[in-house]
């Protein structure tokens, strides 16, 4: 199965700053078979990005995704207080679908 | 409004069984593939199983094969996960999730139900 490695494990930033989260796959997941979610404590994950770069319904445009093959990036242009959460990438180019271990985005 | 509401979790002894349910509303349930994804306490997300719209095709993670059975009742707009021969390592919050494509990504999630396997 494809292993996804997210970096950094923890990212400490302040509101208003730019966040860049990385997701690297152990083998190619295809051109765009990658999704991003965030999860706040005690809540279910929420879809942010699918197809590597398409924003899900209702997701603000400060969130953007890029990449292909084995290297993908989620960028949050200006952090809002509600953006501090754990972020997961997920590949669906191969079976079984797999998730990264998560990046915790915390307030500095 | 799309809603997915899981139920059926609880404390069960190793080797025991449990059936989870996921009640869907706010969308045409029968045309969507549906999945179960679990999350161990303090852990990450792990895909468990999926079923197609009419229930004729299923797939499982290796950890679930032979022990778990996914099914659905489209007349009741409900997804199920029958879990047998439960192990301590099955302890997790179990989420049902909707697949909009179908392509094994998830645009709506339930709130989850906690399964604890312990003696």
Coordinates of C-alpha atoms in Angstrom, one line a residue:
Chain A
X1 CA 0.0 0.0 0.0
X2 CA 1.0 3.6 -0.5
X3 CA 2.5 5.2 2.5
X4 CA 2.0 9.0 2.9
X5 CA 4.5 10.9 5.0
X6 CA 3.5 14.4 6.2
X7 CA 5.8 17.1 7.3
X8 CA 6.3 18.8 9.6
X9 CA 4.8 16.8 12.4
X10 CA 3.9 20.1 14.2
X11 CA 3.8 23.6 12.8
X12 CA 3.6 26.5 15.2
X13 CA 2.5 29.8 13.6
X14 CA 0.5 32.9 14.4
X15 CA -2.8 34.1 12.9
X16 CA -2.2 36.0 9.7
X17 CA 0.9 33.9 8.8
X18 CA 1.2 31.6 5.8
X19 CA 1.2 27.8 6.4
X20 CA 2.8 25.3 4.1
X21 CA 2.1 21.6 4.8
X22 CA 3.8 18.8 2.8
X23 CA 2.6 15.3 1.9
X24 CA 5.0 12.8 0.3
X25 CA 3.9 9.5 -1.1
X26 CA 6.0 6.3 -1.2
X27 CA 5.0 5.8 -4.9
X28 CA 3.1 7.9 -7.4
X29 CA -0.6 8.4 -6.6
X30 CA -1.3 9.5 -10.1
X31 CA -1.6 13.1 -11.3
X32 CA -4.2 14.3 -8.8
X33 CA -5.6 11.5 -6.6
X34 CA -5.0 13.3 -3.4
X35 CA -7.3 14.9 -0.8
X36 CA -6.7 17.1 2.3
X37 CA -8.8 17.2 5.4
X38 CA -8.6 18.9 8.7
X39 CA -9.8 17.7 12.1
X40 CA -10.5 19.7 15.3
X41 CA -10.5 17.9 18.7
X42 CA -13.5 15.8 19.2
X43 CA -14.9 16.4 15.7
X44 CA -15.0 14.5 12.5
X45 CA -12.6 15.3 9.7
X46 CA -13.7 17.9 7.1
X47 CA -12.8 17.8 3.5
X48 CA -10.8 20.7 2.3
X49 CA -9.2 19.7 -1.1
X50 CA -9.8 16.9 -3.5
X51 CA -8.1 16.2 -6.9
X52 CA -4.9 17.7 -5.3
X53 CA -6.1 21.3 -6.0
X54 CA -9.9 21.5 -6.1
X55 CA -11.5 23.2 -3.1
X56 CA -14.4 21.5 -1.5
X57 CA -17.8 23.3 -1.2
X58 CA -17.7 26.1 1.3
X59 CA -13.9 26.0 1.8
X60 CA -12.4 29.6 1.7
X61 CA -9.9 30.5 -1.0
X62 CA -7.1 31.0 1.5
X63 CA -6.8 27.2 1.2
X64 CA -5.0 25.9 -1.9
X65 CA -3.5 22.6 -2.9
X66 CA -0.8 21.7 -5.4
X67 CA 1.4 18.9 -6.5
X68 CA 1.3 15.7 -8.5
X69 CA 2.9 12.2 -8.5
X70 CA 4.6 11.8 -5.1
X71 CA 4.8 15.4 -3.7
X72 CA 1.9 17.5 -2.7
X73 CA 1.4 20.7 -0.7
X74 CA -1.4 22.4 1.2
X75 CA -1.0 26.1 1.6
X76 CA -3.1 28.3 3.9
X77 CA -2.3 31.9 2.8
X78 CA -3.3 33.8 5.9
X79 CA -4.1 31.8 9.0
X80 CA -7.4 32.4 10.8
X81 CA -8.0 31.3 14.4
X82 CA -10.3 28.5 13.2
X83 CA -7.6 27.0 11.0
X84 CA -5.6 25.6 13.9
X85 CA -6.2 21.8 13.8
X86 CA -4.7 18.6 12.6
X87 CA -4.4 18.2 8.8
X88 CA -4.4 14.9 7.0
X89 CA -3.6 14.1 3.4
X90 CA -5.2 11.0 1.8
X91 CA -4.4 9.2 -1.5
X92 CA -7.0 7.5 -3.6
X93 CA -5.0 6.6 -6.6
X94 CA -4.3 3.1 -5.3
X95 CA -6.2 0.6 -3.2
X96 CA -6.5 0.7 -0.3
X97 CA -6.9 4.4 0.2
X98 CA -4.4 5.6 2.8
X99 CA -3.9 8.7 5.0
X100 CA -0.9 10.5 6.2
X101 CA -0.1 10.5 9.9
X102 CA -1.1 14.2 10.2
X103 CA 0.4 17.6 10.8
X104 CA -0.7 19.5 13.8
X105 CA -1.0 23.2 13.2
X106 CA -0.9 25.0 16.5
X107 CA -1.0 28.6 17.6
X108 CA 2.4 30.1 18.3
Chain B
X1 CA -28.8 19.3 4.8
X2 CA -26.6 16.2 4.5
X3 CA -26.4 14.2 7.8
X4 CA -24.7 11.0 8.7
X5 CA -25.4 9.7 12.2
X6 CA -23.5 6.7 13.5
X7 CA -24.7 4.5 16.4
X8 CA -24.1 1.1 17.9
X9 CA -20.7 1.6 19.5
X10 CA -19.8 0.6 23.0
X11 CA -17.7 -1.7 25.2
X12 CA -17.3 -5.2 24.0
X13 CA -15.0 -8.1 25.2
X14 CA -12.3 -9.5 22.9
X15 CA -13.8 -12.0 20.6
X16 CA -17.2 -10.3 20.8
X17 CA -19.4 -8.8 18.1
X18 CA -20.9 -5.4 17.4
X19 CA -23.0 -3.9 14.7
X20 CA -22.6 -0.3 13.8
X21 CA -25.2 1.7 12.0
X22 CA -25.1 5.0 10.0
X23 CA -28.3 6.8 9.3
X24 CA -28.2 9.0 6.3
X25 CA -30.4 11.9 5.4
X26 CA -30.5 15.0 3.2
X27 CA -29.3 13.3 0.0
X28 CA -30.2 10.4 -2.3
X29 CA -28.4 7.7 -0.3
X30 CA -28.7 4.9 -2.8
X31 CA -26.6 6.5 -5.5
X32 CA -23.5 7.0 -3.3
X33 CA -20.7 4.7 -2.4
X34 CA -20.2 4.7 1.4
X35 CA -17.3 3.9 3.6
X36 CA -16.2 3.2 7.1
X37 CA -13.0 4.9 8.4
X38 CA -11.7 4.4 11.9
X39 CA -9.4 6.4 14.2
X40 CA -7.7 4.8 17.3
X41 CA -7.5 7.0 20.4
X42 CA -4.8 9.6 19.7
X43 CA -4.1 8.0 16.3
X44 CA -4.6 8.7 12.6
X45 CA -7.3 7.8 10.1
X46 CA -7.5 4.3 8.7
X47 CA -9.9 3.2 5.9
X48 CA -11.9 0.1 6.8
X49 CA -14.4 -0.8 4.2
X50 CA -16.6 0.5 1.3
X51 CA -19.8 -0.5 -0.4
X52 CA -21.2 0.6 -3.7
X53 CA -24.6 2.2 -4.2
X54 CA -26.7 -0.9 -4.7
X55 CA -24.7 -3.0 -2.2
X56 CA -23.4 -5.5 -4.9
X57 CA -19.7 -4.6 -4.4
X58 CA -17.7 -4.3 -1.3
X59 CA -14.0 -4.0 -0.3
X60 CA -12.1 -4.3 3.0
X61 CA -8.8 -3.4 4.5
X62 CA -6.7 -6.4 5.3
X63 CA -7.3 -5.9 9.0
X64 CA -11.1 -6.2 8.4
X65 CA -11.2 -9.1 5.9
X66 CA -13.0 -12.1 7.2
X67 CA -14.2 -10.4 10.4
X68 CA -16.1 -7.3 9.3
X69 CA -19.1 -7.1 6.9
X70 CA -20.3 -3.9 5.4
X71 CA -23.9 -3.7 4.1
X72 CA -26.6 -1.2 3.4
X73 CA -30.4 -0.9 3.4
X74 CA -31.3 1.7 0.8
X75 CA -35.0 1.6 1.8
X76 CA -33.9 2.7 5.3
X77 CA -31.1 5.0 4.2
X78 CA -28.8 3.1 6.5
X79 CA -25.3 1.8 6.3
X80 CA -24.0 -1.0 8.6
X81 CA -20.8 -2.5 9.7
X82 CA -21.0 -5.9 11.4
X83 CA -17.9 -6.5 13.4
X84 CA -17.0 -10.0 14.7
X85 CA -14.1 -11.5 16.5
X86 CA -13.2 -8.1 17.8
X87 CA -9.6 -7.5 19.1
X88 CA -8.2 -4.8 21.3
X89 CA -6.6 -3.2 18.3
X90 CA -10.1 -2.6 16.8
X91 CA -10.7 0.0 19.6
X92 CA -11.4 3.3 17.7
X93 CA -13.9 5.9 16.8
X94 CA -15.7 4.6 13.7
X95 CA -16.8 7.1 11.1
X96 CA -19.1 6.6 8.2
X97 CA -18.3 8.7 5.2
X98 CA -19.8 9.5 1.9
X99 CA -17.9 9.1 -1.4
X100 CA -19.1 11.7 -4.0
X101 CA -17.2 10.5 -7.0
X102 CA -17.0 7.4 -6.5
X103 CA -13.3 7.5 -6.0
X104 CA -12.5 6.7 -2.4
X105 CA -12.4 10.3 -1.1
X106 CA -14.9 11.6 1.4
X107 CA -17.0 14.7 1.3
X108 CA -19.2 14.1 4.3
X109 CA -18.5 12.4 7.6
X110 CA -20.6 11.4 10.5
X111 CA -19.7 12.4 14.1
X112 CA -18.4 8.9 14.8
X113 CA -19.2 6.2 17.3
X114 CA -16.6 4.8 19.8
X115 CA -15.9 1.1 19.9
X116 CA -13.9 -0.1 22.9
X117 CA -12.7 -3.7 22.9
X118 CA -11.5 -4.7 26.4
X119 CA -12.1 -7.3 29.1

